């Protein structure tokens, strides 16, 4: 993981941070973001991270972008201990809300051959999605506009817009 040390930020205490552009345009974000304490942002030289206006996170927010592209829209909120790991593409729309302990991973380890190989597929979370606590979002998933993901869900398939996803079933929002 030496390649990640070039663009790494460790935030010990909650702070507003200035993050206009790092070398090679790897990280692009407006001036004012509120990132919770004990958070880390790591972007490899080949990775790209784009953050919209007014990102707000609580304690323990972690992003690793290792060669992929991660884009977080405007006015997004991540509660305590959320994690995004991006090797290919993670897109999060505007006004999305994430509960405690959410994990977003756009890859799996290959079960064929070497442990160092990964199988990747993009993740798209559209505008206004609401993701409950302890949710895991896996590779190749599209979560539709204003969809709600119930707490404790593992998302392995697409979730249509304006629906509630509970225990593998969809319900229309009322």
PDB file of C-alpha atoms in Angstrom:
ATOM      1  CA  UNK A   1       0.000   0.000   0.000  1.00  0.00           C
ATOM      2  CA  UNK A   2       2.960   2.370  -0.377  1.00  0.00           C
ATOM      3  CA  UNK A   3       1.356   3.927  -3.441  1.00  0.00           C
ATOM      4  CA  UNK A   4      -1.420   5.363  -1.232  1.00  0.00           C
ATOM      5  CA  UNK A   5       0.894   7.388   0.993  1.00  0.00           C
ATOM      6  CA  UNK A   6       1.206  10.199  -1.550  1.00  0.00           C
ATOM      7  CA  UNK A   7      -2.365  11.410  -1.149  1.00  0.00           C
ATOM      8  CA  UNK A   8      -3.367  10.443   2.346  1.00  0.00           C
ATOM      9  CA  UNK A   9      -5.165  12.560   4.923  1.00  0.00           C
ATOM     10  CA  UNK A  10      -5.670  11.510   8.513  1.00  0.00           C
ATOM     11  CA  UNK A  11      -7.979  13.711  10.540  1.00  0.00           C
ATOM     12  CA  UNK A  12      -7.432  13.471  14.279  1.00  0.00           C
ATOM     13  CA  UNK A  13      -9.985  16.077  15.352  1.00  0.00           C
ATOM     14  CA  UNK A  14     -13.148  17.342  13.678  1.00  0.00           C
ATOM     15  CA  UNK A  15     -12.304  20.272  11.459  1.00  0.00           C
ATOM     16  CA  UNK A  16     -13.238  22.212   8.365  1.00  0.00           C
ATOM     17  CA  UNK A  17     -10.630  21.420   5.797  1.00  0.00           C
ATOM     18  CA  UNK A  18      -9.381  23.050   2.631  1.00  0.00           C
ATOM     19  CA  UNK A  19      -8.894  20.600  -0.178  1.00  0.00           C
ATOM     20  CA  UNK A  20      -8.983  22.335  -3.522  1.00  0.00           C
ATOM     21  CA  UNK A  21      -6.733  20.159  -5.684  1.00  0.00           C
ATOM     22  CA  UNK A  22      -3.824  17.838  -5.015  1.00  0.00           C
ATOM     23  CA  UNK A  23      -1.143  16.949  -7.564  1.00  0.00           C
ATOM     24  CA  UNK A  24      -2.517  15.391 -10.710  1.00  0.00           C
ATOM     25  CA  UNK A  25      -6.085  16.432  -9.814  1.00  0.00           C
ATOM     26  CA  UNK A  26      -6.480  13.265  -7.731  1.00  0.00           C
ATOM     27  CA  UNK A  27      -8.721  14.977  -5.193  1.00  0.00           C
ATOM     28  CA  UNK A  28     -11.223  17.682  -6.070  1.00  0.00           C
ATOM     29  CA  UNK A  29     -13.441  19.243  -3.405  1.00  0.00           C
ATOM     30  CA  UNK A  30     -14.832  22.658  -2.476  1.00  0.00           C
ATOM     31  CA  UNK A  31     -13.227  24.652   0.281  1.00  0.00           C
ATOM     32  CA  UNK A  32     -15.590  23.820   3.149  1.00  0.00           C
ATOM     33  CA  UNK A  33     -16.341  20.249   4.203  1.00  0.00           C
ATOM     34  CA  UNK A  34     -17.020  18.952   7.696  1.00  0.00           C
ATOM     35  CA  UNK A  35     -15.197  15.675   8.221  1.00  0.00           C
ATOM     36  CA  UNK A  36     -15.473  13.912  11.593  1.00  0.00           C
ATOM     37  CA  UNK A  37     -12.507  13.112  13.778  1.00  0.00           C
ATOM     38  CA  UNK A  38     -10.522   9.877  13.339  1.00  0.00           C
ATOM     39  CA  UNK A  39     -11.281   9.827   9.613  1.00  0.00           C
ATOM     40  CA  UNK A  40      -8.994   8.891   6.717  1.00  0.00           C
ATOM     41  CA  UNK A  41      -8.988   9.699   3.026  1.00  0.00           C
ATOM     42  CA  UNK A  42      -6.532   7.779   0.835  1.00  0.00           C
ATOM     43  CA  UNK A  43      -6.267   8.232  -2.924  1.00  0.00           C
ATOM     44  CA  UNK A  44      -3.654   6.489  -5.070  1.00  0.00           C
ATOM     45  CA  UNK A  45      -1.866   8.305  -7.884  1.00  0.00           C
ATOM     46  CA  UNK A  46      -4.167   6.692 -10.451  1.00  0.00           C
ATOM     47  CA  UNK A  47      -7.318   7.212  -8.373  1.00  0.00           C
ATOM     48  CA  UNK A  48      -9.659  10.195  -8.455  1.00  0.00           C
ATOM     49  CA  UNK A  49     -11.913  11.484  -5.683  1.00  0.00           C
ATOM     50  CA  UNK A  50     -14.475  14.223  -6.254  1.00  0.00           C
ATOM     51  CA  UNK A  51     -16.538  15.632  -3.379  1.00  0.00           C
ATOM     52  CA  UNK A  52     -19.463  18.015  -3.884  1.00  0.00           C
ATOM     53  CA  UNK A  53     -20.530  20.896  -1.664  1.00  0.00           C
ATOM     54  CA  UNK A  54     -21.388  20.344   1.999  1.00  0.00           C
ATOM     55  CA  UNK A  55     -20.198  16.829   2.752  1.00  0.00           C
ATOM     56  CA  UNK A  56     -20.800  16.136   6.450  1.00  0.00           C
ATOM     57  CA  UNK A  57     -19.410  13.082   8.201  1.00  0.00           C
ATOM     58  CA  UNK A  58     -19.253  11.941  11.779  1.00  0.00           C
ATOM     59  CA  UNK A  59     -16.427  10.091  13.531  1.00  0.00           C
ATOM     60  CA  UNK A  60     -14.507   7.365  11.685  1.00  0.00           C
ATOM     61  CA  UNK A  61     -15.293   8.078   8.024  1.00  0.00           C
ATOM     62  CA  UNK A  62     -12.910   6.247   5.675  1.00  0.00           C
ATOM     63  CA  UNK A  63     -12.403   6.434   1.919  1.00  0.00           C
ATOM     64  CA  UNK A  64      -9.844   4.434  -0.063  1.00  0.00           C
ATOM     65  CA  UNK A  65      -9.668   5.105  -3.805  1.00  0.00           C
ATOM     66  CA  UNK A  66      -7.063   2.789  -5.302  1.00  0.00           C
ATOM     67  CA  UNK A  67      -7.026   3.398  -9.051  1.00  0.00           C
ATOM     68  CA  UNK A  68     -10.758   3.996  -9.403  1.00  0.00           C
ATOM     69  CA  UNK A  69     -13.027   7.027  -9.504  1.00  0.00           C
ATOM     70  CA  UNK A  70     -15.159   7.950  -6.499  1.00  0.00           C
ATOM     71  CA  UNK A  71     -17.634  10.814  -6.759  1.00  0.00           C
ATOM     72  CA  UNK A  72     -19.741  12.051  -3.838  1.00  0.00           C
ATOM     73  CA  UNK A  73     -22.466  14.593  -4.671  1.00  0.00           C
ATOM     74  CA  UNK A  74     -23.672  17.693  -2.849  1.00  0.00           C
ATOM     75  CA  UNK A  75     -25.232  17.712   0.629  1.00  0.00           C
ATOM     76  CA  UNK A  76     -24.404  14.116   1.606  1.00  0.00           C
ATOM     77  CA  UNK A  77     -24.272  12.876   5.194  1.00  0.00           C
ATOM     78  CA  UNK A  78     -22.349   9.866   6.544  1.00  0.00           C
ATOM     79  CA  UNK A  79     -22.912   8.846  10.169  1.00  0.00           C
ATOM     80  CA  UNK A  80     -20.279   7.188  12.393  1.00  0.00           C
ATOM     81  CA  UNK A  81     -17.879   4.543  10.995  1.00  0.00           C
ATOM     82  CA  UNK A  82     -18.838   4.582   7.316  1.00  0.00           C
ATOM     83  CA  UNK A  83     -16.393   3.190   4.773  1.00  0.00           C
ATOM     84  CA  UNK A  84     -16.014   3.445   0.979  1.00  0.00           C
ATOM     85  CA  UNK A  85     -13.435   1.322  -0.856  1.00  0.00           C
ATOM     86  CA  UNK A  86     -13.194   2.030  -4.577  1.00  0.00           C
ATOM     87  CA  UNK A  87     -11.107   0.166  -7.156  1.00  0.00           C
ATOM     88  CA  UNK A  88     -13.304   0.926 -10.186  1.00  0.00           C
ATOM     89  CA  UNK A  89     -16.183   3.382  -9.765  1.00  0.00           C
ATOM     90  CA  UNK A  90     -18.405   4.542  -6.899  1.00  0.00           C
ATOM     91  CA  UNK A  91     -20.896   7.298  -7.668  1.00  0.00           C
ATOM     92  CA  UNK A  92     -23.033   8.798  -4.890  1.00  0.00           C
ATOM     93  CA  UNK A  93     -25.645  11.363  -5.933  1.00  0.00           C
ATOM     94  CA  UNK A  94     -26.831  14.499  -4.169  1.00  0.00           C
ATOM     95  CA  UNK A  95     -28.636  14.584  -0.802  1.00  0.00           C
ATOM     96  CA  UNK A  96     -27.847  10.986   0.156  1.00  0.00           C
ATOM     97  CA  UNK A  97     -27.903   9.920   3.814  1.00  0.00           C
ATOM     98  CA  UNK A  98     -25.988   6.994   5.324  1.00  0.00           C
ATOM     99  CA  UNK A  99     -26.512   5.491   8.797  1.00  0.00           C
ATOM    100  CA  UNK A 100     -23.838   4.152  11.160  1.00  0.00           C
ATOM    101  CA  UNK A 101     -21.394   1.458   9.991  1.00  0.00           C
ATOM    102  CA  UNK A 102     -22.262   1.484   6.279  1.00  0.00           C
ATOM    103  CA  UNK A 103     -19.746  -0.317   4.037  1.00  0.00           C
ATOM    104  CA  UNK A 104     -19.560   0.381   0.285  1.00  0.00           C
ATOM    105  CA  UNK A 105     -17.182  -1.865  -1.709  1.00  0.00           C
ATOM    106  CA  UNK A 106     -17.023  -2.027  -5.513  1.00  0.00           C
ATOM    107  CA  UNK A 107     -14.962  -5.224  -5.683  1.00  0.00           C
ATOM    108  CA  UNK A 108     -14.557  -8.780  -4.465  1.00  0.00           C
ATOM    109  CA  UNK A 109     -11.462 -10.896  -4.133  1.00  0.00           C
ATOM    110  CA  UNK A 110     -11.146 -13.415  -6.934  1.00  0.00           C
ATOM    111  CA  UNK A 111     -11.780 -16.976  -5.800  1.00  0.00           C
ATOM    112  CA  UNK A 112      -9.877 -18.275  -8.830  1.00  0.00           C
ATOM    113  CA  UNK A 113      -6.111 -18.153  -8.574  1.00  0.00           C
ATOM    114  CA  UNK A 114      -4.185 -15.516  -6.675  1.00  0.00           C
ATOM    115  CA  UNK A 115      -5.505 -13.681  -3.620  1.00  0.00           C
ATOM    116  CA  UNK A 116      -4.273 -10.386  -5.094  1.00  0.00           C
ATOM    117  CA  UNK A 117      -6.762 -10.379  -7.997  1.00  0.00           C
ATOM    118  CA  UNK A 118     -10.006  -8.445  -7.718  1.00  0.00           C
ATOM    119  CA  UNK A 119     -13.327  -8.624  -9.537  1.00  0.00           C
ATOM    120  CA  UNK A 120     -14.832  -5.133  -9.831  1.00  0.00           C
ATOM    121  CA  UNK A 121     -18.107  -3.546 -10.924  1.00  0.00           C
ATOM    122  CA  UNK A 122     -19.347   0.028 -10.438  1.00  0.00           C
ATOM    123  CA  UNK A 123     -21.739   1.137  -7.715  1.00  0.00           C
ATOM    124  CA  UNK A 124     -24.259   3.910  -8.384  1.00  0.00           C
ATOM    125  CA  UNK A 125     -26.316   5.449  -5.585  1.00  0.00           C
ATOM    126  CA  UNK A 126     -28.730   7.979  -7.054  1.00  0.00           C
ATOM    127  CA  UNK A 127     -29.962  11.269  -5.573  1.00  0.00           C
ATOM    128  CA  UNK A 128     -31.843  11.236  -2.277  1.00  0.00           C
ATOM    129  CA  UNK A 129     -31.093   7.634  -1.320  1.00  0.00           C
ATOM    130  CA  UNK A 130     -31.339   6.826   2.378  1.00  0.00           C
ATOM    131  CA  UNK A 131     -29.169   3.949   3.600  1.00  0.00           C
ATOM    132  CA  UNK A 132     -29.832   2.586   7.107  1.00  0.00           C
ATOM    133  CA  UNK A 133     -27.316   1.528   9.742  1.00  0.00           C
ATOM    134  CA  UNK A 134     -25.096  -1.538   9.251  1.00  0.00           C
ATOM    135  CA  UNK A 135     -25.803  -1.831   5.516  1.00  0.00           C
ATOM    136  CA  UNK A 136     -23.269  -3.419   3.141  1.00  0.00           C
ATOM    137  CA  UNK A 137     -23.431  -2.350  -0.521  1.00  0.00           C
ATOM    138  CA  UNK A 138     -21.535  -4.691  -2.846  1.00  0.00           C
ATOM    139  CA  UNK A 139     -20.185  -4.366  -6.386  1.00  0.00           C
ATOM    140  CA  UNK A 140     -22.374  -3.881  -9.439  1.00  0.00           C
ATOM    141  CA  UNK A 141     -25.357  -2.363  -7.617  1.00  0.00           C
ATOM    142  CA  UNK A 142     -27.538   0.569  -8.648  1.00  0.00           C
ATOM    143  CA  UNK A 143     -29.653   2.115  -5.890  1.00  0.00           C
ATOM    144  CA  UNK A 144     -32.401   4.229  -7.450  1.00  0.00           C
ATOM    145  CA  UNK A 145     -33.470   7.766  -6.734  1.00  0.00           C
ATOM    146  CA  UNK A 146     -34.897   8.261  -3.208  1.00  0.00           C
ATOM    147  CA  UNK A 147     -34.738   4.533  -2.450  1.00  0.00           C
ATOM    148  CA  UNK A 148     -34.558   3.494   1.217  1.00  0.00           C
ATOM    149  CA  UNK A 149     -32.348   0.588   2.331  1.00  0.00           C
ATOM    150  CA  UNK A 150     -33.405  -0.918   5.671  1.00  0.00           C
ATOM    151  CA  UNK A 151     -30.876  -1.304   8.475  1.00  0.00           C
ATOM    152  CA  UNK A 152     -28.760  -4.465   8.414  1.00  0.00           C
ATOM    153  CA  UNK A 153     -29.334  -5.180   4.715  1.00  0.00           C
ATOM    154  CA  UNK A 154     -26.692  -6.619   2.379  1.00  0.00           C
ATOM    155  CA  UNK A 155     -27.359  -5.121  -1.056  1.00  0.00           C
ATOM    156  CA  UNK A 156     -26.334  -7.458  -3.890  1.00  0.00           C
ATOM    157  CA  UNK A 157     -28.906  -6.467  -6.529  1.00  0.00           C
ATOM    158  CA  UNK A 158     -30.314  -3.264  -7.973  1.00  0.00           C
ATOM    159  CA  UNK A 159     -32.907  -1.347  -5.951  1.00  0.00           C
ATOM    160  CA  UNK A 160     -35.503   0.541  -8.043  1.00  0.00           C
ATOM    161  CA  UNK A 161     -36.140   4.227  -7.422  1.00  0.00           C
ATOM    162  CA  UNK A 162     -38.767   5.253  -4.854  1.00  0.00           C
ATOM    163  CA  UNK A 163     -38.809   1.858  -3.142  1.00  0.00           C
ATOM    164  CA  UNK A 164     -37.957   0.503   0.290  1.00  0.00           C
ATOM    165  CA  UNK A 165     -35.623  -2.502   0.295  1.00  0.00           C
ATOM    166  CA  UNK A 166     -36.144  -4.764   3.333  1.00  0.00           C
ATOM    167  CA  UNK A 167     -34.815  -8.307   3.770  1.00  0.00           C
ATOM    168  CA  UNK A 168     -34.377  -8.850   0.030  1.00  0.00           C
ATOM    169  CA  UNK A 169     -37.847  -7.595  -0.925  1.00  0.00           C
ATOM    170  CA  UNK A 170     -39.051  -4.314  -2.382  1.00  0.00           C
ATOM    171  CA  UNK A 171     -41.916  -2.210  -1.087  1.00  0.00           C
ATOM    172  CA  UNK A 172     -43.281   0.924  -2.725  1.00  0.00           C
ATOM    173  CA  UNK A 173     -42.781   4.136  -0.755  1.00  0.00           C
ATOM    174  CA  UNK A 174     -46.102   5.531   0.408  1.00  0.00           C
TER     175      UNK A 174
END
